[in-house]
Every structure is written in structure tokens, then in C-alpha cells.
């Protein structure tokens, strides 16, 4: 339940406006453990062991074919006898056919492996997004209080896409590169050790280059992903609050803030790509240096030590071929850094503490009557500043309890605790003499029908939005609920009536109309406890009076918690609680509180603008 009073209390712990960045995560936080993140990705990847093994086998076959080509190429050169100036035509033709078959087989195996790994990578992202979204349903409201929505959206969209594209492009290349290196090294050692050492000159140079560039690019890739999340948050908030931006002529300021973050994103992306771009040109230098060393060493060995020219040609092929997988692996490090940065941002949310789970073996809570009691309840959002202190009261089934007080006094927090959107720090809250912490959350929340100050609609028809509280309700029940809530009048004037499409963000309906739909949704829910948090704040006076008459009927037989700033709407409540600074100052009926001439009396006088008298 979001309300102005609770937001006012929480501002100090939220660390400023959400548009400016992810308050929950450190501004300059670096990836904590790339190896652990990679291991977690691999564990998800291995859920498809059969497909992964098939891809690895195909990749191994392609690598073996690639490694065999230089050996056969060297033998092709050995079919030429320079002394007699003859050619072994049959052997030459056989070798050329074998080389062509190896190239064709390598292409087929690589293609099939790529298709398999592409499917697995998409399934991996499907799993990550599903588990991420499922996790979001289990996170406490405190997480959303301190995390910008745009940043969370960026993690489930942009970061997940980065993981997908990296795996699709890089996984097969990485495995192929490693296998090619291992097989090439084995073949070279079997042919000639000195030339093998000449080829291996490139290895320490590549390792040094990779470590240097990967270390620099990793930080910039993480900064890039983080800036993208902040930018998404600013875009989302600017679009959502565009009316306020225009109303207060903040276009230039909004554009300036956007440009600042966009510039940071540009700078981090540019630096990441520049460092990534250093890799291939420098690898080509190392590649050419290795080729030169092997050529010189091979020439010396052929002329002075009787090495076959075909063997020298084979090693020239390996000099190029050995550097190619090293190039690929080194180049992949930059891409992998980007994926690990995105994956770590995803796993940060996946590792967040969830709502307190239901106690093991909790018994079903059926047929609640609606008796509610708060027994010496205390609560603080940040565990430092008390929001509620020693709150004790009871509400009998079928009675109406009104909560009144200034903004920030703790009214909405009380019903938040009743719903277990938050858990009390001390004291006990009971429904029908049962501690709500021993009730399964689903059973507990089925006890409530709720109308909030801020109305939430979902993409779909008006019929769908009213039926949201009870999906099994028939169309006639939905229409009856709309009639009781006085929503049927405006609905039936719409061209498509109950089949009119609405969404949570579009302004196709007025605030008052949206609130009427929320009230109709609560009517349809038909739960024993009704919570009305400023339920009539956005409707006109005439409609408010009609709704109040409807709510009188709706409240019959139900326990009702009514939060209202307009004191005229709570005059007939069975018990009025006057809340101030998280404490109950007064309680009683309207008449009793007016006779006390206390805090409630002063509030009524300030709203009516005249002295009421002790009789009330």
C-alpha cells in the first residue's frame, strides 16, 4: 500500500529520488565474483545436458577436422619429389579429397553445433527471466521502496539479452578454441618439438595481453550496464510523470538530467569498446610475429637438419591455426565480461532476501469472521526510526474502524502490517484470535478486500480488471459489483462498455473512474475484512455521497478499516482511532471524541471552519 504518509516517513532511508540511480546498489560497485557468476550460469546451462553434450561432440568433431587439415596439407607438399621432378598423382588426389571432406565436415558440424547451442541459450534466458519474475513476486515491499523500477526492468530485459547474445555467439567458439588448441598442441609435439616451442612463443604474449585488456574492460562493461539501468529508470519515470514535468515546466531540467546520464553511458560504452577494440589488432601483431619465427626456424631445420618441407609447411599452418583460437578466446573475454556483468546484476536481485516464509505446517485458515486485534505493536521501516509505538486496539467482526491523523502519522502502516506487507517488529496482530504470522499468506490476504488511494489497473478489458479480485466470477456478478460501486453508469456510456480496453499507464479513464473500478473490484471480492485507504479521494462530492451509501451496504457484516482525510466520511464509524507520530492519541465514536474536545475535536473544527460545541 503506497500512500503519501508512508513515503514521507521513508524518504530519509531511501536516499533521495529514485530517478537519480539505484539507491539499493552502490554507485561504483564492481562485479564481486566473476568466477562464481560464471559457475551459476553454467549450472543453469547444464539443465540441458543432452543438448550440451551433443553440441560438445559436434564441436569436437569440427575441431578435429580443423586440426587434421595442416597435417594433410604438409603431406600434399611431400607428394612432390623435387629431385626426380615427379608427383604421386594418386596420393595427391586422395589427400585433396580428404582435405575437402574435412572442410565440409567441419562446416556441417559447426553449423549443427551452433543451432543446438543457440536453442539452449534461449532456453537459458527463458529460465532466468522466469525465475527473476517469480523472485519479484516473493520480494518484500521494502525492496521496491529502495530500488528504481527502471533499473529492475533493465535487469530483466537488457541484462538478460546480453547474457543470451553472448552465450549464442561465444559458447561454441570458446569450446572449439580450447579443443583446437589442445589437439593442435598434441599433433605438433608428435611431429617436431623445436618447432612446437617456436609456435608456443605466442602463448605468454596472448595471456599477458588478455589479462591487461580484460581487467580494464570489465569495469567499463559493468559501468555500461549500470548506466543503462539508470537511464531506463529515468525514461520510465519521465514518461509516467510527464504531466507533472509539463505542469511545472521541468522539461529542460529533465532533459539535462537525462543528458548527463546518457553522457555517462556513452563514455563508459566508448571506453569499454575501445579497450575491447585493442584486442584484435594486437593479436594480429602477435600472430604475424609467431608466423615469422616458425618460418625462419622451419627454413633452418629444413636446410641444415633434414626436416621435410611438408613438416615445415604443416607447422606454418599450425602457426596460423594456433593463433586463431587464441585470438577467438582472447576476443571472447571482452564479450564474456559484458555477459558476466549483466548476469551479476540479475543474480543480485535473485539473491535478495525474500518475504518471511510461512511457518512449516501452517494450518489452513478458513471461514474467517473478521475479529482483529493489535496488541502492543511496534514497527520501523529502517529498524532505527520508530513509525508505530505501542499500538493496541481491537475491532469486532462487522464493525468499522476509522483511522485519522496527519500525513505521516502511521495510518497506512497499520493496515500494511495487517496485510503482512511488512511484519511487525514487536507485539502481536491477530485475526479471530490467531496470530497472523502463523497464517499462510495466501489465506491471510484472502481475508481482505482492498481499495487503495493509488488505483492500479492492468492491461485488459474493464470486465477483466473488475474480475481481477475473483477470476471465477460470472459476468452478471461483475456487472452487479459495478452497479453497487456506481461504476456501471459511466461504463455503459463507453462504446464497448465492459469490453473497453484499459491499461495501467494510459489515461483513457479519469482518476475518479479508475477509483470506481477499484471499488467494484473490492465489492466483487466479497471478503470479510474491507480496507478503504482514501477510497473516495478522486471522486466528486455527488459521486462520493452515492458511494458512501453503497459502502454502508457493503460494510454490513464485514470488518472495515477506513482511512480518510475527509472527516465527514467516518462520522458513523464504530471506533475512530486518532493517530499521531505512530501512537494512538484518542479513540471512540464521533460523538464521544467530540465531547472530549481533544485532538479529534480540533481536526473537525479545522475542516469545518467553525466551533462545533461539546455535543458534537
Coordinates of C-alpha atoms in Angstrom, one line a residue:
X1 CA 0.0 0.0 0.0
X2 CA 1.6 3.1 -1.2
X3 CA 0.5 6.4 0.4
X4 CA 1.8 9.8 0.9
X5 CA 2.1 9.4 4.6
X6 CA 4.3 6.3 4.3
X7 CA 6.5 7.8 1.6
X8 CA 7.1 10.9 3.8
X9 CA 8.3 8.7 6.6
X10 CA 10.7 6.7 4.4
X11 CA 12.4 9.5 2.5
X12 CA 15.5 9.6 4.7
X13 CA 16.2 5.9 4.3
X14 CA 15.6 5.9 0.6
X15 CA 18.5 8.1 -0.1
X16 CA 16.8 10.6 -2.4
X17 CA 14.8 10.4 -5.5
X18 CA 14.8 7.1 -7.4
X19 CA 15.3 8.7 -10.8
X20 CA 18.8 9.5 -9.9
X21 CA 20.0 5.9 -9.7
X22 CA 19.8 2.6 -7.9
X23 CA 19.7 3.6 -4.3
X24 CA 19.9 0.0 -3.2
X25 CA 23.2 -0.8 -5.0
X26 CA 26.4 1.1 -4.6
X27 CA 27.1 3.8 -7.3
X28 CA 30.6 2.4 -8.1
X29 CA 30.1 -1.2 -7.3
X30 CA 32.2 -3.6 -9.3
X31 CA 31.5 -7.3 -10.1
X32 CA 32.2 -9.1 -6.9
X33 CA 33.0 -12.6 -8.1
X34 CA 33.1 -13.3 -11.8
X35 CA 34.1 -16.9 -11.3
X36 CA 31.1 -17.6 -9.1
X37 CA 28.8 -15.9 -11.5
X38 CA 30.1 -18.0 -14.3
X39 CA 29.6 -21.1 -12.2
X40 CA 25.9 -20.2 -11.6
X41 CA 25.3 -19.6 -15.3
X42 CA 26.9 -22.9 -16.1
X43 CA 24.7 -24.7 -13.5
X44 CA 21.6 -23.4 -15.3
X45 CA 23.1 -24.2 -18.7
X46 CA 23.7 -27.8 -17.6
X47 CA 19.9 -28.3 -17.1
X48 CA 20.0 -29.3 -20.8
X49 CA 22.8 -31.8 -20.5
X50 CA 21.8 -33.8 -23.6
X51 CA 21.8 -30.8 -25.9
X52 CA 25.0 -29.5 -24.4
X53 CA 26.8 -32.9 -24.8
X54 CA 25.6 -33.1 -28.4
X55 CA 26.9 -29.6 -29.1
X56 CA 30.3 -30.5 -27.5
X57 CA 30.6 -33.7 -29.6
X58 CA 29.9 -31.8 -32.8
X59 CA 32.3 -29.1 -31.8
X60 CA 35.0 -31.7 -31.0
X61 CA 34.5 -33.3 -34.4
X62 CA 34.8 -29.9 -36.1
X63 CA 37.9 -29.1 -34.1
X64 CA 39.5 -32.5 -35.0
X65 CA 38.8 -31.8 -38.7
X66 CA 40.4 -28.4 -38.4
X67 CA 43.5 -29.8 -36.7
X68 CA 43.9 -32.5 -39.3
X69 CA 43.9 -30.1 -42.3
X70 CA 47.5 -28.8 -41.8
X71 CA 48.8 -32.4 -41.4
X72 CA 47.3 -33.4 -44.7
X73 CA 48.5 -30.1 -46.3
X74 CA 52.0 -30.9 -45.3
X75 CA 51.7 -34.4 -46.8
X76 CA 50.4 -32.8 -50.0
X77 CA 53.7 -31.0 -50.3
X78 CA 55.6 -34.2 -49.7
X79 CA 53.9 -35.8 -52.8
X80 CA 56.2 -33.6 -54.9
X81 CA 59.7 -35.1 -55.4
X82 CA 62.0 -32.2 -56.3
X83 CA 64.9 -34.5 -57.1
X84 CA 63.1 -36.5 -59.8
X85 CA 60.6 -33.8 -60.5
X86 CA 57.7 -36.2 -60.2
X87 CA 54.3 -36.1 -58.5
X88 CA 52.5 -39.0 -56.8
X89 CA 49.2 -38.2 -58.5
X90 CA 47.1 -40.8 -56.8
X91 CA 48.2 -39.8 -53.3
X92 CA 47.8 -36.1 -54.2
X93 CA 44.2 -36.6 -55.4
X94 CA 43.4 -38.7 -52.3
X95 CA 44.8 -36.0 -50.0
X96 CA 43.0 -33.2 -51.7
X97 CA 39.7 -35.1 -51.5
X98 CA 40.3 -35.7 -47.8
X99 CA 41.0 -32.1 -47.2
X100 CA 37.8 -31.0 -49.0
X101 CA 35.9 -33.6 -46.9
X102 CA 37.4 -32.3 -43.7
X103 CA 36.4 -28.7 -44.6
X104 CA 32.9 -29.8 -45.5
X105 CA 32.5 -31.9 -42.3
X106 CA 33.8 -29.1 -40.2
X107 CA 31.3 -26.7 -41.7
X108 CA 28.4 -29.1 -41.1
X109 CA 29.4 -29.9 -37.5
X110 CA 29.9 -26.2 -36.7
X111 CA 26.5 -25.3 -38.1
X112 CA 24.7 -28.0 -36.2
X113 CA 26.6 -27.2 -33.0
X114 CA 25.7 -23.5 -33.4
X115 CA 22.0 -24.3 -33.9
X116 CA 21.9 -26.5 -30.8
X117 CA 23.8 -24.0 -28.6
X118 CA 21.5 -21.2 -29.9
X119 CA 18.4 -23.1 -28.7
X120 CA 20.0 -23.8 -25.3
X121 CA 21.0 -20.2 -24.8
X122 CA 17.4 -19.0 -25.5
X123 CA 16.1 -21.6 -23.1
X124 CA 18.6 -20.4 -20.5
X125 CA 17.4 -16.8 -20.8
X126 CA 13.8 -18.1 -20.6
X127 CA 14.7 -19.8 -17.3
X128 CA 16.5 -16.7 -16.0
X129 CA 13.6 -14.3 -16.9
X130 CA 11.0 -16.7 -15.5
X131 CA 12.9 -17.2 -12.2
X132 CA 13.7 -13.5 -12.0
X133 CA 10.0 -12.5 -12.4
X134 CA 9.0 -15.3 -10.0
X135 CA 11.5 -13.8 -7.5
X136 CA 10.0 -10.4 -7.9
X137 CA 6.6 -11.8 -6.6
X138 CA 8.3 -13.0 -3.5
X139 CA 10.4 -10.0 -2.6
X140 CA 9.1 -7.7 0.2
X141 CA 7.8 -4.2 -0.5
X142 CA 10.9 -2.8 1.2
X143 CA 12.9 -3.9 -1.9
X144 CA 10.7 -1.9 -4.2
X145 CA 10.9 1.1 -1.8
X146 CA 14.6 1.3 -2.4
X147 CA 15.1 0.1 -6.0
X148 CA 14.1 2.2 -9.0
X149 CA 11.6 0.4 -11.2
X150 CA 13.5 1.3 -14.4
X151 CA 16.7 -0.4 -13.0
X152 CA 14.8 -3.6 -12.2
X153 CA 13.2 -3.6 -15.6
X154 CA 16.7 -3.1 -17.2
X155 CA 18.0 -6.2 -15.4
X156 CA 15.2 -8.5 -16.6
X157 CA 15.4 -7.1 -20.2
X158 CA 18.7 -5.6 -21.2
X159 CA 21.0 -7.7 -18.9
X160 CA 19.2 -10.9 -19.8
X161 CA 19.5 -10.1 -23.5
X162 CA 23.3 -9.5 -23.1
X163 CA 23.6 -13.0 -21.5
X164 CA 21.6 -14.5 -24.4
X165 CA 23.6 -13.0 -27.2
X166 CA 26.9 -13.7 -25.5
X167 CA 26.2 -17.4 -25.0
X168 CA 24.8 -17.8 -28.5
X169 CA 27.8 -16.2 -30.1
X170 CA 30.6 -17.2 -27.7
X171 CA 29.9 -20.6 -26.1
X172 CA 30.6 -22.8 -29.2
X173 CA 33.6 -20.6 -30.2
X174 CA 35.1 -20.9 -26.7
X175 CA 34.8 -24.7 -26.6
X176 CA 36.0 -25.0 -30.2
X177 CA 39.0 -22.8 -29.5
X178 CA 40.0 -24.8 -26.4
X179 CA 39.7 -28.2 -28.2
X180 CA 41.6 -26.9 -31.3
X181 CA 44.4 -25.7 -29.1
X182 CA 44.7 -29.0 -27.2
X183 CA 44.6 -31.1 -30.4
X184 CA 47.0 -28.9 -32.3
X185 CA 49.5 -29.0 -29.4
X186 CA 49.3 -32.8 -29.3
X187 CA 49.9 -33.1 -33.0
X188 CA 52.7 -30.6 -33.1
X189 CA 54.6 -32.3 -30.3
X190 CA 54.3 -35.6 -32.1
X191 CA 55.8 -34.0 -35.3
X192 CA 58.7 -31.8 -34.0
X193 CA 59.4 -30.4 -30.5
X194 CA 61.6 -27.4 -31.6
X195 CA 59.1 -26.1 -34.0
X196 CA 56.4 -26.6 -31.4
X197 CA 58.3 -24.4 -29.0
X198 CA 58.5 -21.8 -31.7
X199 CA 54.7 -21.8 -32.1
X200 CA 54.3 -21.6 -28.3
X201 CA 56.1 -18.2 -28.2
X202 CA 52.8 -16.6 -28.8
X203 CA 51.1 -18.1 -25.6
X204 CA 52.7 -15.9 -22.9
X205 CA 52.2 -12.8 -25.1
X206 CA 48.5 -13.6 -25.5
X207 CA 48.0 -14.3 -21.8
X208 CA 49.6 -11.0 -20.8
X209 CA 47.5 -9.1 -23.4
X210 CA 44.3 -10.8 -22.4
X211 CA 44.8 -10.2 -18.6
X212 CA 45.6 -6.5 -19.2
X213 CA 42.7 -5.7 -21.5
X214 CA 40.1 -7.9 -19.7
X215 CA 40.9 -6.2 -16.4
X216 CA 40.3 -2.8 -17.9
X217 CA 37.3 -3.6 -20.0
X218 CA 35.4 -5.5 -17.1
X219 CA 34.9 -2.3 -15.1
X220 CA 33.7 -0.3 -18.1
X221 CA 31.3 -3.1 -19.2
X222 CA 29.7 -3.1 -15.7
X223 CA 29.5 0.7 -15.7
X224 CA 27.8 0.5 -19.0
X225 CA 25.2 -1.9 -17.8
X226 CA 24.6 0.1 -14.7
X227 CA 24.2 3.4 -16.6
X228 CA 21.8 1.7 -18.9
X229 CA 19.7 0.7 -15.9
X230 CA 19.7 4.2 -14.5
X231 CA 18.8 5.6 -18.0
X232 CA 15.9 3.2 -18.3
X233 CA 14.7 4.3 -14.8
X234 CA 14.7 8.0 -15.8
X235 CA 12.9 7.3 -19.1
X236 CA 10.2 5.3 -17.2
X237 CA 9.7 7.9 -14.6
X238 CA 9.7 10.8 -17.1
X239 CA 7.0 9.1 -19.2
X240 CA 5.0 8.1 -16.2
X241 CA 5.2 11.7 -14.7
X242 CA 5.1 13.6 -18.0
X243 CA 2.1 15.7 -16.9
X244 CA 3.9 16.9 -13.8
X245 CA 7.0 17.6 -15.9
X246 CA 5.0 19.8 -18.2
X247 CA 2.8 21.3 -15.4
X248 CA 5.9 22.6 -13.6
X249 CA 7.9 23.4 -16.8
X250 CA 10.7 21.0 -15.9
X251 CA 11.3 19.9 -19.5
X252 CA 14.8 21.5 -19.6
X253 CA 15.8 20.1 -16.2
X254 CA 14.5 16.6 -17.1
X255 CA 16.4 16.8 -20.4
X256 CA 19.6 18.0 -18.5
X257 CA 19.4 15.0 -16.1
X258 CA 18.8 12.6 -19.0
X259 CA 21.7 14.1 -21.0
X260 CA 24.0 13.7 -18.0
X261 CA 23.3 10.0 -17.5
X262 CA 23.2 9.4 -21.3
X263 CA 26.7 11.0 -21.5
X264 CA 27.9 8.7 -18.7
X265 CA 26.5 5.8 -20.6
X266 CA 28.2 7.0 -23.8
X267 CA 31.6 7.4 -22.0
X268 CA 31.5 4.0 -20.3
X269 CA 30.4 2.3 -23.5
X270 CA 33.0 4.1 -25.6
X271 CA 35.8 3.1 -23.1
X272 CA 34.6 -0.5 -23.0
X273 CA 34.5 -0.8 -26.8
X274 CA 37.9 1.0 -27.2
X275 CA 39.6 -1.4 -24.8
X276 CA 37.8 -4.3 -26.5
X277 CA 39.0 -3.0 -29.8
X278 CA 42.6 -3.1 -28.8
X279 CA 42.5 -6.9 -28.7
X280 CA 42.3 -8.0 -32.3
X281 CA 44.9 -5.6 -33.8
X282 CA 47.4 -6.6 -31.1
X283 CA 46.6 -10.2 -31.6
X284 CA 47.3 -9.9 -35.3
X285 CA 50.8 -8.5 -34.4
X286 CA 51.5 -11.5 -32.2
X287 CA 50.1 -13.8 -34.9
X288 CA 52.4 -12.4 -37.6
X289 CA 55.4 -12.5 -35.2
X290 CA 54.7 -16.2 -34.5
X291 CA 54.4 -17.0 -38.2
X292 CA 57.7 -15.3 -38.9
X293 CA 59.5 -17.1 -36.1
X294 CA 58.2 -20.5 -37.3
X295 CA 59.1 -19.7 -40.9
X296 CA 62.7 -18.8 -40.1
X297 CA 63.1 -21.8 -37.7
X298 CA 61.5 -24.2 -40.3
X299 CA 63.8 -23.0 -43.0
X300 CA 66.8 -23.5 -40.9
X301 CA 65.7 -27.0 -39.9
X302 CA 64.9 -28.0 -43.5
X303 CA 68.3 -26.8 -44.9
X304 CA 70.5 -27.9 -42.1
X305 CA 68.9 -30.7 -40.2
X306 CA 67.0 -32.7 -42.9
X307 CA 63.4 -31.7 -41.9
X308 CA 60.9 -32.5 -44.5
X309 CA 59.5 -29.4 -46.2
X310 CA 56.0 -30.8 -45.7
X311 CA 56.5 -30.8 -42.0
X312 CA 57.6 -27.2 -42.1
X313 CA 54.5 -26.3 -44.1
X314 CA 52.4 -28.2 -41.5
X315 CA 53.8 -26.0 -38.8
X316 CA 53.3 -22.8 -40.8
X317 CA 49.6 -23.9 -40.9
X318 CA 49.6 -24.5 -37.2
X319 CA 51.3 -21.2 -36.5
X320 CA 48.3 -19.5 -38.1
X321 CA 45.8 -22.0 -36.8
X322 CA 47.2 -22.0 -33.3
X323 CA 46.9 -18.2 -33.1
X324 CA 43.3 -18.2 -34.4
X325 CA 41.7 -20.0 -31.4
X326 CA 43.9 -17.9 -29.1
X327 CA 42.6 -14.8 -30.9
X328 CA 39.0 -16.1 -30.5
X329 CA 39.4 -16.9 -26.9
X330 CA 41.1 -13.6 -26.1
X331 CA 38.4 -11.7 -28.0
X332 CA 35.7 -13.6 -26.3
X333 CA 36.9 -12.4 -22.9
X334 CA 35.6 -9.0 -23.6
X335 CA 32.2 -10.3 -24.6
X336 CA 32.2 -12.7 -21.6
X337 CA 33.0 -9.7 -19.3
X338 CA 29.9 -8.0 -20.6
X339 CA 27.7 -11.1 -20.0
X340 CA 29.1 -11.7 -16.5
X341 CA 28.4 -8.0 -15.6
X342 CA 24.8 -8.5 -16.8
X343 CA 24.5 -11.9 -15.1
X344 CA 25.8 -10.5 -11.8
X345 CA 23.2 -7.7 -11.9
X346 CA 20.5 -10.4 -12.5
X347 CA 21.8 -12.6 -9.7
X348 CA 22.0 -9.6 -7.3
X349 CA 18.2 -9.4 -7.4
X350 CA 17.9 -13.2 -7.3
X351 CA 19.9 -13.2 -4.1
X352 CA 17.8 -10.6 -2.3
X353 CA 16.1 -11.6 0.9
X354 CA 12.5 -12.8 0.3
X355 CA 9.4 -12.2 2.4
X356 CA 9.4 -14.2 5.6
X357 CA 8.2 -17.7 4.6
X358 CA 5.1 -19.3 6.0
X359 CA 5.8 -21.3 9.1
X360 CA 6.2 -25.1 8.3
X361 CA 2.9 -27.0 8.7
X362 CA 0.7 -23.9 8.9
X363 CA -2.9 -25.0 9.1
X364 CA -5.4 -23.6 6.5
X365 CA -7.3 -20.6 7.7
X366 CA -10.8 -21.0 6.6
X367 CA -14.1 -19.1 7.2
X368 CA -12.6 -16.1 8.9
X369 CA -15.1 -14.0 10.9
X370 CA -13.1 -10.7 10.9
X371 CA -12.2 -10.1 14.5
X372 CA -9.0 -8.1 14.5
X373 CA -6.7 -7.1 17.4
X374 CA -3.4 -5.2 17.7
X375 CA -1.5 -6.0 20.9
X376 CA 1.3 -3.6 21.8
X377 CA 2.6 -3.4 18.2
X378 CA 5.7 -1.5 17.2
X379 CA 7.3 -1.1 13.8
X380 CA 10.1 0.7 12.0
X381 CA 10.9 0.7 8.2
X382 CA 14.6 1.2 8.7
X383 CA 14.9 -0.5 12.1
X384 CA 16.1 2.8 13.5
X385 CA 13.3 5.4 13.4
X386 CA 10.0 4.1 15.1
X387 CA 7.0 4.5 12.9
X388 CA 4.5 2.8 15.2
X389 CA 4.8 2.5 19.0
X390 CA 2.7 0.5 21.4
X391 CA -0.4 0.3 19.1
X392 CA -3.2 -1.6 20.8
X393 CA -6.9 -1.8 19.7
X394 CA -9.5 -4.3 18.7
X395 CA -12.2 -4.5 16.1
X396 CA -15.1 -6.8 16.4
X397 CA -16.4 -8.6 13.3
X398 CA -18.8 -6.4 11.4
X399 CA -17.6 -3.1 13.0
X400 CA -16.0 -0.2 11.2
X401 CA -12.7 1.3 12.5
X402 CA -11.6 4.6 11.1
X403 CA -8.0 5.8 11.2
X404 CA -7.5 9.6 11.1
X405 CA -4.5 11.7 11.6
X406 CA -2.0 13.9 9.8
X407 CA 0.0 12.8 6.8
X408 CA 2.9 10.6 8.0
X409 CA 1.2 9.7 11.3
X410 CA 1.2 5.9 10.5
X411 CA -2.4 5.2 9.4
X412 CA -1.5 3.3 6.2
X413 CA 1.4 1.5 8.0
X414 CA -1.2 -0.1 10.4
X415 CA -3.1 -1.7 7.5
X416 CA 0.2 -2.6 5.8
X417 CA 1.0 -4.7 8.9
X418 CA -2.4 -6.2 9.0
X419 CA -1.9 -7.4 5.4
X420 CA 1.6 -8.6 6.3
X421 CA 3.1 -6.4 3.5
X422 CA 5.5 -5.8 6.4
X423 CA 6.0 -7.8 9.6
X424 CA 5.7 -6.0 13.0
X425 CA 9.0 -5.6 14.9
X426 CA 7.2 -6.2 18.2
X427 CA 3.8 -7.1 19.5
X428 CA 1.1 -9.4 18.1
X429 CA -1.6 -8.9 15.4
X430 CA -4.4 -11.4 15.4
X431 CA -7.5 -12.3 13.3
X432 CA -10.1 -14.4 15.1
X433 CA -7.5 -14.8 18.0
X434 CA -5.0 -16.3 15.6
X435 CA -1.5 -14.7 15.2
X436 CA -1.3 -13.6 11.6
X437 CA 2.3 -14.8 11.4
X438 CA 1.0 -18.4 11.8
X439 CA -1.4 -18.0 8.9
X440 CA -0.4 -18.8 5.4
X441 CA 0.0 -15.6 3.4
X442 CA -2.5 -16.6 0.7
X443 CA -5.1 -17.5 3.3
X444 CA -4.4 -14.2 5.1
X445 CA -4.8 -12.0 2.1
X446 CA -7.9 -13.8 1.0
X447 CA -9.5 -12.3 4.1
X448 CA -9.2 -8.7 2.7
X449 CA -10.9 -6.6 0.0
X450 CA -8.7 -3.6 -0.6
X451 CA -9.2 -0.2 -2.2
X452 CA -6.0 1.9 -2.2
X453 CA -5.6 5.6 -2.7
X454 CA -3.5 4.9 -5.8
X455 CA -5.6 2.8 -8.2
X456 CA -3.9 0.0 -10.1
X457 CA -5.4 -1.2 -13.4
X458 CA -3.9 -3.8 -15.7
X459 CA -3.9 -4.2 -19.4
X460 CA -7.1 -5.8 -20.5
X461 CA -10.8 -5.0 -20.5
X462 CA -12.9 -3.3 -17.8
X463 CA -14.5 -6.7 -17.2
X464 CA -11.1 -8.3 -16.7
X465 CA -10.0 -5.6 -14.2
X466 CA -13.1 -5.9 -12.0
X467 CA -12.9 -9.7 -12.2
X468 CA -9.2 -9.5 -11.1
X469 CA -10.2 -10.0 -7.4
X470 CA -12.2 -13.1 -8.2
X471 CA -11.4 -14.7 -11.6
X472 CA -14.2 -17.3 -11.3
X473 CA -16.9 -14.6 -11.1
X474 CA -19.6 -14.7 -13.7
X475 CA -20.3 -11.7 -16.0
X476 CA -23.5 -10.9 -14.1
X477 CA -21.7 -10.8 -10.8
X478 CA -19.1 -8.4 -12.3
X479 CA -21.9 -6.1 -13.6
X480 CA -23.7 -6.2 -10.2
X481 CA -20.5 -5.2 -8.4
X482 CA -20.1 -2.3 -10.8
X483 CA -23.6 -1.2 -10.2
X484 CA -23.1 -1.3 -6.4
X485 CA -19.9 0.8 -6.8
X486 CA -21.8 3.2 -9.1
X487 CA -19.3 2.4 -11.9
X488 CA -21.9 0.9 -14.2
X489 CA -23.2 4.4 -15.3
X490 CA -20.0 5.5 -16.9
X491 CA -19.1 2.0 -18.2
X492 CA -22.4 1.7 -20.1
X493 CA -21.8 5.0 -21.8
X494 CA -18.5 3.7 -23.3
X495 CA -18.7 2.5 -26.9
X496 CA -17.6 -1.1 -25.9
X497 CA -18.9 -0.9 -22.4
X498 CA -17.4 -3.7 -20.3
X499 CA -15.2 -4.8 -23.2
X500 CA -13.4 -1.5 -23.3
X501 CA -9.6 -2.0 -23.2
X502 CA -7.7 -0.1 -20.5
X503 CA -4.1 -0.3 -19.2
X504 CA -2.3 0.7 -16.0
X505 CA -0.5 3.7 -17.6
X506 CA -2.8 5.1 -20.3
X507 CA -5.1 8.0 -19.3
X508 CA -8.2 6.7 -21.1
X509 CA -10.1 6.9 -17.8
X510 CA -10.2 9.7 -15.3
X511 CA -8.9 9.1 -11.8
X512 CA -12.4 9.0 -10.4
X513 CA -13.5 6.4 -12.9
X514 CA -10.4 4.3 -12.1
X515 CA -11.2 4.5 -8.4
X516 CA -14.8 3.4 -9.1
X517 CA -13.4 0.3 -10.9
X518 CA -11.2 -0.4 -7.9
X519 CA -14.2 -0.2 -5.6
X520 CA -16.2 -2.5 -7.9
X521 CA -13.2 -4.9 -7.7
X522 CA -13.4 -4.9 -3.9
X523 CA -17.2 -5.4 -3.9
X524 CA -16.7 -8.5 -6.1
X525 CA -14.0 -9.9 -3.8
X526 CA -16.6 -10.2 -1.0
X527 CA -14.0 -10.8 1.8
X528 CA -14.8 -10.5 5.5
X529 CA -12.4 -7.6 6.0
X530 CA -12.6 -4.4 3.9
X531 CA -9.8 -1.9 3.8
X532 CA -10.6 1.6 2.3
X533 CA -7.5 3.8 2.0
X534 CA -8.8 7.2 0.9
X535 CA -11.2 5.2 -1.4
X536 CA -13.2 8.3 -2.4
X537 CA -10.4 10.8 -2.7
X538 CA -10.7 11.2 -6.5
X539 CA -14.4 11.4 -7.0
X540 CA -16.7 14.4 -7.0
X541 CA -19.0 15.2 -4.0
X542 CA -22.1 13.8 -5.6
X543 CA -20.5 10.5 -6.5
X544 CA -18.8 10.4 -3.1
X545 CA -22.2 10.5 -1.4
X546 CA -23.5 7.8 -3.7
X547 CA -20.5 5.6 -3.0
X548 CA -20.8 6.2 0.8
X549 CA -24.4 4.9 0.6
X550 CA -23.2 1.9 -1.3
X551 CA -20.4 1.3 1.2
X552 CA -22.8 1.4 4.0
X553 CA -24.4 -1.7 2.4
X554 CA -21.1 -3.2 1.6
X555 CA -19.8 -2.8 5.2
X556 CA -22.7 -4.8 6.6
X557 CA -21.4 -8.0 8.1
X558 CA -17.7 -7.0 7.3
X559 CA -15.0 -5.6 9.5
X560 CA -14.0 -2.3 7.8
X561 CA -10.8 -0.3 8.2
X562 CA -11.4 3.2 6.8
X563 CA -8.6 5.7 6.2
X564 CA -9.8 9.2 5.3
X565 CA -8.8 12.8 5.5
X566 CA -12.3 14.0 4.9
X567 CA -13.7 13.5 8.4
X568 CA -17.3 13.7 7.1
X569 CA -16.8 10.2 5.7
X570 CA -16.0 8.5 9.0
X571 CA -18.7 10.0 11.3
X572 CA -20.6 6.7 11.5
X573 CA -17.6 4.5 12.3
X574 CA -18.0 2.3 15.4
X575 CA -14.5 3.3 16.6
X576 CA -12.3 6.2 15.4
X577 CA -8.6 6.0 16.2
X578 CA -6.7 9.3 16.2
X579 CA -3.1 8.6 15.2
X580 CA -0.2 11.0 15.6
X581 CA 3.5 10.2 15.5
X582 CA 2.8 6.5 15.4
X583 CA 0.7 6.5 18.6
X584 CA -3.0 6.3 19.3
X585 CA -3.9 9.6 21.0
X586 CA -7.7 9.1 21.2
X587 CA -10.3 6.5 20.3
X588 CA -14.0 6.3 20.5
X589 CA -17.1 7.2 18.4
X590 CA -17.5 10.6 16.7
X591 CA -19.8 11.8 19.5
X592 CA -17.5 10.6 22.3
X593 CA -14.5 12.2 20.7
X594 CA -16.3 15.5 20.1
X595 CA -17.3 15.6 23.8
X596 CA -13.7 15.2 24.8
X597 CA -12.8 18.4 22.9
X598 CA -9.4 16.9 22.2
X599 CA -7.3 16.3 19.1
X600 CA -10.1 14.9 17.0
X601 CA -12.3 17.9 18.0
X602 CA -9.7 20.3 16.8
X603 CA -9.4 18.4 13.5
X604 CA -13.1 18.6 12.9
X605 CA -13.2 22.3 13.7
X606 CA -10.2 23.0 11.3
X607 CA -12.0 21.3 8.5
X608 CA -15.5 22.8 9.0
X609 CA -14.0 26.2 9.9
X610 CA -16.3 26.7 12.9
X611 CA -16.7 25.7 16.6
X612 CA -18.8 22.5 16.9
X613 CA -19.7 22.6 20.6
X614 CA -19.3 19.8 23.0
X615 CA -22.5 18.0 22.0
X616 CA -21.0 17.2 18.5

